[in-house]
């Protein structure tokens, strides 16, 4: 009788988990799929069509890179400037700044020089494919409204120090917006969990120590000089003070698989970036590459441009 009762209880728990939604189901299975800028292999990155496709392809979380406009609105865009992924050069031909890159004069159109309304005039889809012509850059609020109940949110604060120098408190903007949407407490909306990521340890420390957020934070590692202090069994434990996980560039894990063991021993999750069919290195396919990281190197989660290729099981 007792074993039947246990089996029934397990069945009930599993059943409830499935009812709660795809994201929960996937997390119970243990490996987490984060779509990188949406399903960005197939649709223009950080746009609603890209986010929609990511959800259709089974993403547990959808990433949004965040920038701040002149009037303090958080918008979804990877770059600090608009020219790579929009027609800003045609719409606002005179509004550039000239900067020197590698000794050459280059024109740039910084997000922070434009209001949200101005940025809404830009075409952010044609650069990817003419079929996406007219696609707009979403505000973060539009992205939240679009994804709520369908997948988790995985915002990245891009260059918070740059925006700080311009007078914006990016960390507070992000956390206030989550609070306004009642998404600032873990577990409050099981279908829309939130994880914040940043390359800036200072920014994450501010969110932890000063702003007292309870939202899980992931510290992105690119292997630069700043990161070297964390590249040991002892060093990685320092991350625990301001984040619940690390997000290393995948090459860092390939060259130093111990990083995963050290992080797990410290109680930190490991989420690698970025897996894309356009560049799989020595692996035959992006699916094979992701499988190696998830099931051989034993990372917990990953960012991919190709959510449809995510290997749910080995
Ligand atoms: O956020 C993880 C990964 O996206 C970091 O690289 O440059 O694509 O934002 P990036
Ligand atoms: Ca990112």
PDB file of C-alpha atoms and ligand atoms in Angstrom:
ATOM      1  CA  UNK A   1       0.000   0.000   0.000  1.00  0.00           C
ATOM      2  CA  UNK A   2       2.765   2.352   1.022  1.00  0.00           C
ATOM      3  CA  UNK A   3       4.622   2.037  -2.289  1.00  0.00           C
ATOM      4  CA  UNK A   4       1.386   2.612  -4.228  1.00  0.00           C
ATOM      5  CA  UNK A   5       0.875   5.792  -2.187  1.00  0.00           C
ATOM      6  CA  UNK A   6       4.392   6.998  -2.977  1.00  0.00           C
ATOM      7  CA  UNK A   7       3.916   6.226  -6.685  1.00  0.00           C
ATOM      8  CA  UNK A   8       0.621   8.170  -6.659  1.00  0.00           C
ATOM      9  CA  UNK A   9       2.268  11.111  -4.939  1.00  0.00           C
ATOM     10  CA  UNK A  10       5.123  11.139  -7.443  1.00  0.00           C
ATOM     11  CA  UNK A  11       2.588  10.963 -10.273  1.00  0.00           C
ATOM     12  CA  UNK A  12       0.681  13.892  -8.809  1.00  0.00           C
ATOM     13  CA  UNK A  13       3.826  15.998  -8.475  1.00  0.00           C
ATOM     14  CA  UNK A  14       4.887  15.228 -12.048  1.00  0.00           C
ATOM     15  CA  UNK A  15       1.365  15.950 -13.306  1.00  0.00           C
ATOM     16  CA  UNK A  16       1.214  19.303 -11.554  1.00  0.00           C
ATOM     17  CA  UNK A  17       4.659  20.141 -12.932  1.00  0.00           C
ATOM     18  CA  UNK A  18       3.517  19.469 -16.486  1.00  0.00           C
ATOM     19  CA  UNK A  19       0.390  21.555 -15.951  1.00  0.00           C
ATOM     20  CA  UNK A  20       2.415  24.478 -14.659  1.00  0.00           C
ATOM     21  CA  UNK A  21       4.025  24.857 -18.048  1.00  0.00           C
ATOM     22  CA  UNK A  22       6.860  24.110 -20.420  1.00  0.00           C
ATOM     23  CA  UNK A  23       9.523  26.130 -18.606  1.00  0.00           C
ATOM     24  CA  UNK A  24       8.951  24.319 -15.311  1.00  0.00           C
ATOM     25  CA  UNK A  25       8.843  20.955 -17.062  1.00  0.00           C
ATOM     26  CA  UNK A  26      12.182  21.652 -18.718  1.00  0.00           C
ATOM     27  CA  UNK A  27      13.814  22.798 -15.506  1.00  0.00           C
ATOM     28  CA  UNK A  28      12.651  19.587 -13.804  1.00  0.00           C
ATOM     29  CA  UNK A  29      14.391  17.698 -16.583  1.00  0.00           C
ATOM     30  CA  UNK A  30      17.528  19.522 -15.485  1.00  0.00           C
ATOM     31  CA  UNK A  31      18.888  21.354 -18.513  1.00  0.00           C
ATOM     32  CA  UNK A  32      17.816  24.854 -19.417  1.00  0.00           C
ATOM     33  CA  UNK A  33      17.461  26.352 -22.890  1.00  0.00           C
ATOM     34  CA  UNK A  34      17.917  30.103 -23.209  1.00  0.00           C
ATOM     35  CA  UNK A  35      17.269  31.489 -26.645  1.00  0.00           C
ATOM     36  CA  UNK A  36      20.001  34.001 -27.448  1.00  0.00           C
ATOM     37  CA  UNK A  37      18.426  37.322 -28.489  1.00  0.00           C
ATOM     38  CA  UNK A  38      15.399  35.161 -29.385  1.00  0.00           C
ATOM     39  CA  UNK A  39      15.678  32.543 -32.107  1.00  0.00           C
ATOM     40  CA  UNK A  40      18.252  34.840 -33.656  1.00  0.00           C
ATOM     41  CA  UNK A  41      19.535  32.390 -36.250  1.00  0.00           C
ATOM     42  CA  UNK A  42      16.204  32.660 -38.021  1.00  0.00           C
ATOM     43  CA  UNK A  43      14.729  36.077 -37.176  1.00  0.00           C
ATOM     44  CA  UNK A  44      16.127  39.534 -36.414  1.00  0.00           C
ATOM     45  CA  UNK A  45      17.733  39.457 -32.976  1.00  0.00           C
ATOM     46  CA  UNK A  46      15.965  41.067 -30.024  1.00  0.00           C
ATOM     47  CA  UNK A  47      12.665  41.617 -31.839  1.00  0.00           C
ATOM     48  CA  UNK A  48       9.206  40.210 -31.134  1.00  0.00           C
ATOM     49  CA  UNK A  49       9.306  37.858 -34.175  1.00  0.00           C
ATOM     50  CA  UNK A  50      12.562  36.428 -32.826  1.00  0.00           C
ATOM     51  CA  UNK A  51      11.106  36.048 -29.329  1.00  0.00           C
ATOM     52  CA  UNK A  52       7.938  34.466 -30.713  1.00  0.00           C
ATOM     53  CA  UNK A  53       9.890  31.895 -32.705  1.00  0.00           C
ATOM     54  CA  UNK A  54      12.004  31.111 -29.636  1.00  0.00           C
ATOM     55  CA  UNK A  55       8.868  30.344 -27.660  1.00  0.00           C
ATOM     56  CA  UNK A  56       7.541  28.170 -30.499  1.00  0.00           C
ATOM     57  CA  UNK A  57      10.878  26.308 -30.528  1.00  0.00           C
ATOM     58  CA  UNK A  58      10.574  25.492 -26.833  1.00  0.00           C
ATOM     59  CA  UNK A  59      12.801  28.046 -25.104  1.00  0.00           C
ATOM     60  CA  UNK A  60      12.660  27.928 -21.313  1.00  0.00           C
ATOM     61  CA  UNK A  61      13.957  31.495 -21.184  1.00  0.00           C
ATOM     62  CA  UNK A  62      14.241  34.200 -23.830  1.00  0.00           C
ATOM     63  CA  UNK A  63      17.177  36.585 -23.593  1.00  0.00           C
ATOM     64  CA  UNK A  64      16.795  40.328 -23.989  1.00  0.00           C
ATOM     65  CA  UNK A  65      19.870  42.562 -24.178  1.00  0.00           C
ATOM     66  CA  UNK A  66      18.909  45.923 -22.707  1.00  0.00           C
ATOM     67  CA  UNK A  67      19.885  49.497 -23.592  1.00  0.00           C
ATOM     68  CA  UNK A  68      18.637  52.832 -22.243  1.00  0.00           C
ATOM     69  CA  UNK A  69      17.184  55.585 -24.466  1.00  0.00           C
ATOM     70  CA  UNK A  70      17.663  59.354 -24.078  1.00  0.00           C
ATOM     71  CA  UNK A  71      14.351  59.509 -22.198  1.00  0.00           C
ATOM     72  CA  UNK A  72      15.232  56.616 -19.882  1.00  0.00           C
ATOM     73  CA  UNK A  73      13.294  53.787 -21.525  1.00  0.00           C
ATOM     74  CA  UNK A  74      14.735  50.265 -21.489  1.00  0.00           C
ATOM     75  CA  UNK A  75      14.735  48.821 -25.005  1.00  0.00           C
ATOM     76  CA  UNK A  76      15.812  45.442 -26.353  1.00  0.00           C
ATOM     77  CA  UNK A  77      18.992  45.784 -28.392  1.00  0.00           C
ATOM     78  CA  UNK A  78      22.400  44.148 -28.198  1.00  0.00           C
ATOM     79  CA  UNK A  79      24.586  47.038 -29.381  1.00  0.00           C
ATOM     80  CA  UNK A  80      25.002  50.418 -27.706  1.00  0.00           C
ATOM     81  CA  UNK A  81      24.540  51.929 -31.139  1.00  0.00           C
ATOM     82  CA  UNK A  82      21.805  51.568 -33.744  1.00  0.00           C
ATOM     83  CA  UNK A  83      23.543  51.291 -37.097  1.00  0.00           C
ATOM     84  CA  UNK A  84      24.277  47.544 -37.311  1.00  0.00           C
ATOM     85  CA  UNK A  85      20.692  46.346 -37.041  1.00  0.00           C
ATOM     86  CA  UNK A  86      18.545  49.288 -38.144  1.00  0.00           C
ATOM     87  CA  UNK A  87      18.125  51.855 -40.915  1.00  0.00           C
ATOM     88  CA  UNK A  88      19.076  54.734 -38.593  1.00  0.00           C
ATOM     89  CA  UNK A  89      21.552  56.064 -41.165  1.00  0.00           C
ATOM     90  CA  UNK A  90      18.649  56.696 -43.574  1.00  0.00           C
ATOM     91  CA  UNK A  91      16.103  57.930 -41.025  1.00  0.00           C
ATOM     92  CA  UNK A  92      18.437  60.188 -39.017  1.00  0.00           C
ATOM     93  CA  UNK A  93      21.393  60.811 -41.387  1.00  0.00           C
ATOM     94  CA  UNK A  94      22.768  63.795 -39.448  1.00  0.00           C
ATOM     95  CA  UNK A  95      22.469  62.413 -35.914  1.00  0.00           C
ATOM     96  CA  UNK A  96      25.706  60.448 -35.817  1.00  0.00           C
ATOM     97  CA  UNK A  97      28.788  60.826 -33.665  1.00  0.00           C
ATOM     98  CA  UNK A  98      32.165  60.334 -35.229  1.00  0.00           C
ATOM     99  CA  UNK A  99      34.476  58.087 -33.235  1.00  0.00           C
ATOM    100  CA  UNK A 100      37.848  56.535 -33.956  1.00  0.00           C
ATOM    101  CA  UNK A 101      37.958  52.739 -34.168  1.00  0.00           C
ATOM    102  CA  UNK A 102      41.291  51.062 -34.945  1.00  0.00           C
ATOM    103  CA  UNK A 103      42.628  54.395 -36.143  1.00  0.00           C
ATOM    104  CA  UNK A 104      39.710  54.972 -38.524  1.00  0.00           C
ATOM    105  CA  UNK A 105      36.912  57.546 -38.276  1.00  0.00           C
ATOM    106  CA  UNK A 106      33.577  55.736 -37.872  1.00  0.00           C
ATOM    107  CA  UNK A 107      30.025  57.102 -37.654  1.00  0.00           C
ATOM    108  CA  UNK A 108      27.883  55.810 -34.794  1.00  0.00           C
ATOM    109  CA  UNK A 109      24.305  56.455 -33.703  1.00  0.00           C
ATOM    110  CA  UNK A 110      24.190  55.739 -29.913  1.00  0.00           C
ATOM    111  CA  UNK A 111      20.883  54.519 -28.458  1.00  0.00           C
ATOM    112  CA  UNK A 112      21.257  57.088 -25.660  1.00  0.00           C
ATOM    113  CA  UNK A 113      21.092  59.962 -28.196  1.00  0.00           C
ATOM    114  CA  UNK A 114      17.541  59.001 -29.250  1.00  0.00           C
ATOM    115  CA  UNK A 115      14.156  58.923 -27.541  1.00  0.00           C
ATOM    116  CA  UNK A 116      12.129  55.724 -27.506  1.00  0.00           C
ATOM    117  CA  UNK A 117       9.647  57.323 -29.918  1.00  0.00           C
ATOM    118  CA  UNK A 118      12.456  58.109 -32.363  1.00  0.00           C
ATOM    119  CA  UNK A 119      13.848  54.581 -32.112  1.00  0.00           C
ATOM    120  CA  UNK A 120      10.374  53.219 -32.790  1.00  0.00           C
ATOM    121  CA  UNK A 121      10.587  54.772 -36.274  1.00  0.00           C
ATOM    122  CA  UNK A 122      13.483  52.501 -37.224  1.00  0.00           C
ATOM    123  CA  UNK A 123      13.286  49.301 -39.248  1.00  0.00           C
ATOM    124  CA  UNK A 124      15.068  46.600 -37.234  1.00  0.00           C
ATOM    125  CA  UNK A 125      14.155  43.682 -39.486  1.00  0.00           C
ATOM    126  CA  UNK A 126      15.299  44.339 -43.061  1.00  0.00           C
ATOM    127  CA  UNK A 127      19.016  43.846 -42.285  1.00  0.00           C
ATOM    128  CA  UNK A 128      18.248  40.207 -41.479  1.00  0.00           C
ATOM    129  CA  UNK A 129      15.834  39.499 -44.319  1.00  0.00           C
ATOM    130  CA  UNK A 130      13.456  41.651 -46.412  1.00  0.00           C
ATOM    131  CA  UNK A 131      10.555  39.520 -45.141  1.00  0.00           C
ATOM    132  CA  UNK A 132      11.065  41.149 -41.718  1.00  0.00           C
ATOM    133  CA  UNK A 133      10.867  44.713 -43.087  1.00  0.00           C
ATOM    134  CA  UNK A 134       9.152  47.100 -40.715  1.00  0.00           C
ATOM    135  CA  UNK A 135       9.926  45.098 -37.579  1.00  0.00           C
ATOM    136  CA  UNK A 136      10.460  47.491 -34.663  1.00  0.00           C
ATOM    137  CA  UNK A 137      12.812  47.434 -31.699  1.00  0.00           C
ATOM    138  CA  UNK A 138      10.642  46.472 -28.719  1.00  0.00           C
ATOM    139  CA  UNK A 139      10.681  48.283 -25.417  1.00  0.00           C
ATOM    140  CA  UNK A 140      11.449  45.897 -22.597  1.00  0.00           C
ATOM    141  CA  UNK A 141       7.885  46.403 -21.375  1.00  0.00           C
ATOM    142  CA  UNK A 142       6.569  45.197 -24.734  1.00  0.00           C
ATOM    143  CA  UNK A 143       8.834  42.154 -24.498  1.00  0.00           C
ATOM    144  CA  UNK A 144       7.609  41.400 -20.967  1.00  0.00           C
ATOM    145  CA  UNK A 145       3.969  41.725 -22.044  1.00  0.00           C
ATOM    146  CA  UNK A 146       4.627  39.530 -25.066  1.00  0.00           C
ATOM    147  CA  UNK A 147       6.385  36.750 -23.182  1.00  0.00           C
ATOM    148  CA  UNK A 148       4.582  36.740 -19.885  1.00  0.00           C
ATOM    149  CA  UNK A 149       3.175  33.283 -19.165  1.00  0.00           C
ATOM    150  CA  UNK A 150       4.968  31.733 -22.150  1.00  0.00           C
ATOM    151  CA  UNK A 151       8.658  31.677 -21.144  1.00  0.00           C
ATOM    152  CA  UNK A 152      11.120  33.052 -18.651  1.00  0.00           C
ATOM    153  CA  UNK A 153      12.833  36.417 -19.068  1.00  0.00           C
ATOM    154  CA  UNK A 154      16.622  36.578 -19.141  1.00  0.00           C
ATOM    155  CA  UNK A 155      17.592  40.276 -19.385  1.00  0.00           C
ATOM    156  CA  UNK A 156      21.193  41.409 -19.690  1.00  0.00           C
ATOM    157  CA  UNK A 157      22.189  44.855 -18.508  1.00  0.00           C
ATOM    158  CA  UNK A 158      24.475  45.997 -21.294  1.00  0.00           C
ATOM    159  CA  UNK A 159      27.198  48.455 -20.235  1.00  0.00           C
ATOM    160  CA  UNK A 160      25.587  49.740 -17.016  1.00  0.00           C
ATOM    161  CA  UNK A 161      28.728  51.808 -16.337  1.00  0.00           C
ATOM    162  CA  UNK A 162      28.323  53.639 -19.662  1.00  0.00           C
ATOM    163  CA  UNK A 163      24.718  54.492 -18.843  1.00  0.00           C
ATOM    164  CA  UNK A 164      25.735  55.429 -15.289  1.00  0.00           C
ATOM    165  CA  UNK A 165      28.065  58.084 -16.700  1.00  0.00           C
ATOM    166  CA  UNK A 166      25.134  59.447 -18.702  1.00  0.00           C
ATOM    167  CA  UNK A 167      23.084  59.809 -15.505  1.00  0.00           C
ATOM    168  CA  UNK A 168      21.009  56.640 -15.747  1.00  0.00           C
ATOM    169  CA  UNK A 169      20.723  54.116 -12.926  1.00  0.00           C
ATOM    170  CA  UNK A 170      20.296  51.060 -15.137  1.00  0.00           C
ATOM    171  CA  UNK A 171      20.120  48.563 -12.273  1.00  0.00           C
ATOM    172  CA  UNK A 172      17.320  50.493 -10.608  1.00  0.00           C
ATOM    173  CA  UNK A 173      15.480  50.915 -13.914  1.00  0.00           C
ATOM    174  CA  UNK A 174      15.542  47.137 -14.455  1.00  0.00           C
ATOM    175  CA  UNK A 175      14.529  46.186 -10.925  1.00  0.00           C
ATOM    176  CA  UNK A 176      11.809  48.861 -10.737  1.00  0.00           C
ATOM    177  CA  UNK A 177      10.336  47.582 -13.977  1.00  0.00           C
ATOM    178  CA  UNK A 178      10.303  44.017 -12.686  1.00  0.00           C
ATOM    179  CA  UNK A 179       8.614  45.224  -9.508  1.00  0.00           C
ATOM    180  CA  UNK A 180       6.009  47.175 -11.485  1.00  0.00           C
ATOM    181  CA  UNK A 181       5.261  43.931 -13.341  1.00  0.00           C
ATOM    182  CA  UNK A 182       5.211  41.920 -10.100  1.00  0.00           C
ATOM    183  CA  UNK A 183       8.071  39.769 -11.356  1.00  0.00           C
ATOM    184  CA  UNK A 184      10.691  40.756  -8.791  1.00  0.00           C
ATOM    185  CA  UNK A 185      10.080  37.893  -6.372  1.00  0.00           C
ATOM    186  CA  UNK A 186      11.299  34.402  -7.386  1.00  0.00           C
ATOM    187  CA  UNK A 187       8.394  31.990  -7.813  1.00  0.00           C
ATOM    188  CA  UNK A 188       5.728  34.699  -7.927  1.00  0.00           C
ATOM    189  CA  UNK A 189       4.868  33.800 -11.542  1.00  0.00           C
ATOM    190  CA  UNK A 190       6.052  30.221 -12.166  1.00  0.00           C
ATOM    191  CA  UNK A 191       5.425  30.547 -15.900  1.00  0.00           C
ATOM    192  CA  UNK A 192       7.574  33.672 -16.143  1.00  0.00           C
ATOM    193  CA  UNK A 193      10.707  33.193 -14.060  1.00  0.00           C
ATOM    194  CA  UNK A 194      13.371  35.893 -14.315  1.00  0.00           C
ATOM    195  CA  UNK A 195      17.179  35.723 -14.242  1.00  0.00           C
ATOM    196  CA  UNK A 196      19.347  38.834 -14.677  1.00  0.00           C
ATOM    197  CA  UNK A 197      22.809  38.559 -16.269  1.00  0.00           C
ATOM    198  CA  UNK A 198      25.692  40.987 -16.547  1.00  0.00           C
ATOM    199  CA  UNK A 199      29.382  41.134 -17.409  1.00  0.00           C
ATOM    200  CA  UNK A 200      29.717  43.787 -14.698  1.00  0.00           C
ATOM    201  CA  UNK A 201      30.486  42.417 -11.228  1.00  0.00           C
ATOM    202  CA  UNK A 202      30.023  45.944  -9.840  1.00  0.00           C
ATOM    203  CA  UNK A 203      26.535  46.104 -11.319  1.00  0.00           C
ATOM    204  CA  UNK A 204      25.568  42.732  -9.857  1.00  0.00           C
ATOM    205  CA  UNK A 205      27.017  43.705  -6.475  1.00  0.00           C
ATOM    206  CA  UNK A 206      24.924  46.857  -6.534  1.00  0.00           C
ATOM    207  CA  UNK A 207      21.760  44.879  -7.269  1.00  0.00           C
ATOM    208  CA  UNK A 208      22.598  42.462  -4.441  1.00  0.00           C
ATOM    209  CA  UNK A 209      23.978  44.755  -1.715  1.00  0.00           C
ATOM    210  CA  UNK A 210      22.322  48.107  -2.330  1.00  0.00           C
ATOM    211  CA  UNK A 211      19.084  47.281  -4.119  1.00  0.00           C
ATOM    212  CA  UNK A 212      18.608  43.976  -2.231  1.00  0.00           C
ATOM    213  CA  UNK A 213      17.113  42.098  -5.140  1.00  0.00           C
ATOM    214  CA  UNK A 214      15.990  38.521  -4.702  1.00  0.00           C
ATOM    215  CA  UNK A 215      16.022  37.883  -8.456  1.00  0.00           C
ATOM    216  CA  UNK A 216      18.694  35.280  -9.385  1.00  0.00           C
ATOM    217  CA  UNK A 217      21.795  36.898 -10.894  1.00  0.00           C
ATOM    218  CA  UNK A 218      24.311  35.352 -13.296  1.00  0.00           C
ATOM    219  CA  UNK A 219      27.832  36.724 -13.703  1.00  0.00           C
ATOM    220  CA  UNK A 220      29.015  36.543 -17.309  1.00  0.00           C
ATOM    221  CA  UNK A 221      32.679  35.645 -17.835  1.00  0.00           C
ATOM    222  CA  UNK A 222      34.558  36.423 -21.033  1.00  0.00           C
ATOM    223  CA  UNK A 223      37.973  35.320 -19.750  1.00  0.00           C
ATOM    224  CA  UNK A 224      39.396  38.849 -19.578  1.00  0.00           C
ATOM    225  CA  UNK A 225      41.860  40.145 -17.004  1.00  0.00           C
ATOM    226  CA  UNK A 226      39.058  41.028 -14.564  1.00  0.00           C
ATOM    227  CA  UNK A 227      37.948  37.384 -14.546  1.00  0.00           C
ATOM    228  CA  UNK A 228      41.283  35.811 -13.641  1.00  0.00           C
ATOM    229  CA  UNK A 229      40.662  36.114  -9.895  1.00  0.00           C
ATOM    230  CA  UNK A 230      37.707  33.700 -10.285  1.00  0.00           C
ATOM    231  CA  UNK A 231      39.535  31.017 -12.284  1.00  0.00           C
ATOM    232  CA  UNK A 232      40.302  28.585  -9.460  1.00  0.00           C
ATOM    233  CA  UNK A 233      38.424  26.397  -6.995  1.00  0.00           C
ATOM    234  CA  UNK A 234      38.835  29.049  -4.294  1.00  0.00           C
ATOM    235  CA  UNK A 235      38.475  32.055  -6.557  1.00  0.00           C
ATOM    236  CA  UNK A 236      35.117  31.019  -7.973  1.00  0.00           C
ATOM    237  CA  UNK A 237      33.592  31.009  -4.482  1.00  0.00           C
ATOM    238  CA  UNK A 238      33.918  34.828  -4.481  1.00  0.00           C
ATOM    239  CA  UNK A 239      31.113  34.988  -7.041  1.00  0.00           C
ATOM    240  CA  UNK A 240      28.721  33.638  -4.398  1.00  0.00           C
ATOM    241  CA  UNK A 241      28.713  37.074  -2.756  1.00  0.00           C
ATOM    242  CA  UNK A 242      26.876  38.670  -5.679  1.00  0.00           C
ATOM    243  CA  UNK A 243      25.452  35.986  -8.010  1.00  0.00           C
ATOM    244  CA  UNK A 244      23.931  32.518  -7.975  1.00  0.00           C
ATOM    245  CA  UNK A 245      25.603  31.382 -11.173  1.00  0.00           C
ATOM    246  CA  UNK A 246      28.348  32.014 -13.688  1.00  0.00           C
ATOM    247  CA  UNK A 247      27.910  32.487 -17.430  1.00  0.00           C
ATOM    248  CA  UNK A 248      31.243  31.634 -19.038  1.00  0.00           C
ATOM    249  CA  UNK A 249      32.109  31.923 -22.694  1.00  0.00           C
ATOM    250  CA  UNK A 250      31.955  28.291 -23.905  1.00  0.00           C
ATOM    251  CA  UNK A 251      35.672  28.313 -24.788  1.00  0.00           C
ATOM    252  CA  UNK A 252      36.571  28.907 -21.135  1.00  0.00           C
ATOM    253  CA  UNK A 253      34.847  25.638 -20.208  1.00  0.00           C
ATOM    254  CA  UNK A 254      36.275  23.705 -23.130  1.00  0.00           C
ATOM    255  CA  UNK A 255      39.833  24.689 -22.177  1.00  0.00           C
ATOM    256  CA  UNK A 256      39.221  24.353 -18.445  1.00  0.00           C
ATOM    257  CA  UNK A 257      36.436  21.812 -17.718  1.00  0.00           C
ATOM    258  CA  UNK A 258      37.292  22.012 -13.995  1.00  0.00           C
ATOM    259  CA  UNK A 259      35.523  25.341 -13.973  1.00  0.00           C
ATOM    260  CA  UNK A 260      32.209  23.442 -13.979  1.00  0.00           C
ATOM    261  CA  UNK A 261      33.227  21.262 -11.032  1.00  0.00           C
ATOM    262  CA  UNK A 262      34.546  24.237  -9.051  1.00  0.00           C
ATOM    263  CA  UNK A 263      31.375  26.234  -9.687  1.00  0.00           C
ATOM    264  CA  UNK A 264      29.074  23.377  -8.761  1.00  0.00           C
ATOM    265  CA  UNK A 265      31.040  22.693  -5.575  1.00  0.00           C
ATOM    266  CA  UNK A 266      30.602  26.365  -4.713  1.00  0.00           C
ATOM    267  CA  UNK A 267      26.855  26.029  -5.308  1.00  0.00           C
ATOM    268  CA  UNK A 268      26.886  28.084  -8.502  1.00  0.00           C
ATOM    269  CA  UNK A 269      25.071  27.202 -11.719  1.00  0.00           C
ATOM    270  CA  UNK A 270      26.968  27.190 -15.042  1.00  0.00           C
ATOM    271  CA  UNK A 271      25.398  28.691 -18.178  1.00  0.00           C
ATOM    272  CA  UNK A 272      27.548  28.885 -21.327  1.00  0.00           C
ATOM    273  CA  UNK A 273      27.249  31.101 -24.417  1.00  0.00           C
ATOM    274  CA  UNK A 274      26.836  31.169 -27.362  1.00  0.00           C
ATOM    275  CA  UNK A 275      25.935  28.109 -29.435  1.00  0.00           C
ATOM    276  CA  UNK A 276      25.068  28.721 -33.067  1.00  0.00           C
ATOM    277  CA  UNK A 277      24.838  26.646 -36.233  1.00  0.00           C
ATOM    278  CA  UNK A 278      26.915  29.305 -38.008  1.00  0.00           C
ATOM    279  CA  UNK A 279      29.999  28.381 -35.957  1.00  0.00           C
ATOM    280  CA  UNK A 280      30.344  24.971 -34.328  1.00  0.00           C
ATOM    281  CA  UNK A 281      34.138  24.742 -34.211  1.00  0.00           C
ATOM    282  CA  UNK A 282      35.284  21.130 -34.330  1.00  0.00           C
ATOM    283  CA  UNK A 283      31.779  19.749 -33.736  1.00  0.00           C
ATOM    284  CA  UNK A 284      29.773  18.337 -36.642  1.00  0.00           C
ATOM    285  CA  UNK A 285      26.624  20.222 -35.655  1.00  0.00           C
ATOM    286  CA  UNK A 286      25.401  22.700 -33.106  1.00  0.00           C
ATOM    287  CA  UNK A 287      23.232  19.962 -31.593  1.00  0.00           C
ATOM    288  CA  UNK A 288      26.290  17.784 -31.066  1.00  0.00           C
ATOM    289  CA  UNK A 289      28.213  20.697 -29.580  1.00  0.00           C
ATOM    290  CA  UNK A 290      25.426  21.556 -27.151  1.00  0.00           C
ATOM    291  CA  UNK A 291      25.077  17.905 -26.195  1.00  0.00           C
ATOM    292  CA  UNK A 292      28.784  17.700 -25.337  1.00  0.00           C
ATOM    293  CA  UNK A 293      28.602  20.711 -23.046  1.00  0.00           C
ATOM    294  CA  UNK A 294      25.350  19.678 -21.357  1.00  0.00           C
ATOM    295  CA  UNK A 295      25.918  15.952 -20.863  1.00  0.00           C
ATOM    296  CA  UNK A 296      29.706  15.430 -20.939  1.00  0.00           C
ATOM    297  CA  UNK A 297      30.992  18.690 -19.456  1.00  0.00           C
ATOM    298  CA  UNK A 298      27.808  18.860 -17.351  1.00  0.00           C
ATOM    299  CA  UNK A 299      26.902  22.514 -17.608  1.00  0.00           C
ATOM    300  CA  UNK A 300      23.374  23.397 -16.471  1.00  0.00           C
ATOM    301  CA  UNK A 301      22.150  25.707 -19.195  1.00  0.00           C
ATOM    302  CA  UNK A 302      23.164  27.459 -22.378  1.00  0.00           C
ATOM    303  CA  UNK A 303      22.388  30.328 -24.729  1.00  0.00           C
ATOM    304  CA  UNK A 304      21.770  29.406 -28.345  1.00  0.00           C
ATOM    305  CA  UNK A 305      20.730  31.163 -31.551  1.00  0.00           C
ATOM    306  CA  UNK A 306      19.153  27.814 -32.583  1.00  0.00           C
ATOM    307  CA  UNK A 307      16.631  26.805 -29.909  1.00  0.00           C
ATOM    308  CA  UNK A 308      15.169  24.176 -32.246  1.00  0.00           C
ATOM    309  CA  UNK A 309      18.472  22.254 -32.073  1.00  0.00           C
ATOM    310  CA  UNK A 310      18.621  22.045 -28.264  1.00  0.00           C
ATOM    311  CA  UNK A 311      19.190  18.410 -27.217  1.00  0.00           C
ATOM    312  CA  UNK A 312      16.671  17.826 -24.455  1.00  0.00           C
ATOM    313  CA  UNK A 313      18.218  14.454 -23.711  1.00  0.00           C
ATOM    314  CA  UNK A 314      21.501  12.886 -24.596  1.00  0.00           C
TER     315      UNK A 314
HETATM  316  O1  LIG B   1      24.505  37.058 -22.474  1.00  0.00           O
HETATM  317  C1  LIG B   1      25.194  35.944 -22.869  1.00  0.00           C
HETATM  318  C2  LIG B   1      25.772  36.269 -24.169  1.00  0.00           C
HETATM  319  O2  LIG B   1      24.706  36.795 -24.889  1.00  0.00           O
HETATM  320  C3  LIG B   1      26.851  37.305 -24.031  1.00  0.00           C
HETATM  321  O3  LIG B   1      27.279  37.750 -25.236  1.00  0.00           O
HETATM  322  O4  LIG B   1      27.575  39.701 -26.645  1.00  0.00           O
HETATM  323  O5  LIG B   1      25.831  38.045 -27.203  1.00  0.00           O
HETATM  324  O6  LIG B   1      25.539  39.581 -25.284  1.00  0.00           O
HETATM  325  P1  LIG B   1      26.508  38.811 -26.129  1.00  0.00           P
HETATM  326 CA1  LIG B   2      23.589  38.870 -24.192  1.00  0.00          CA
END
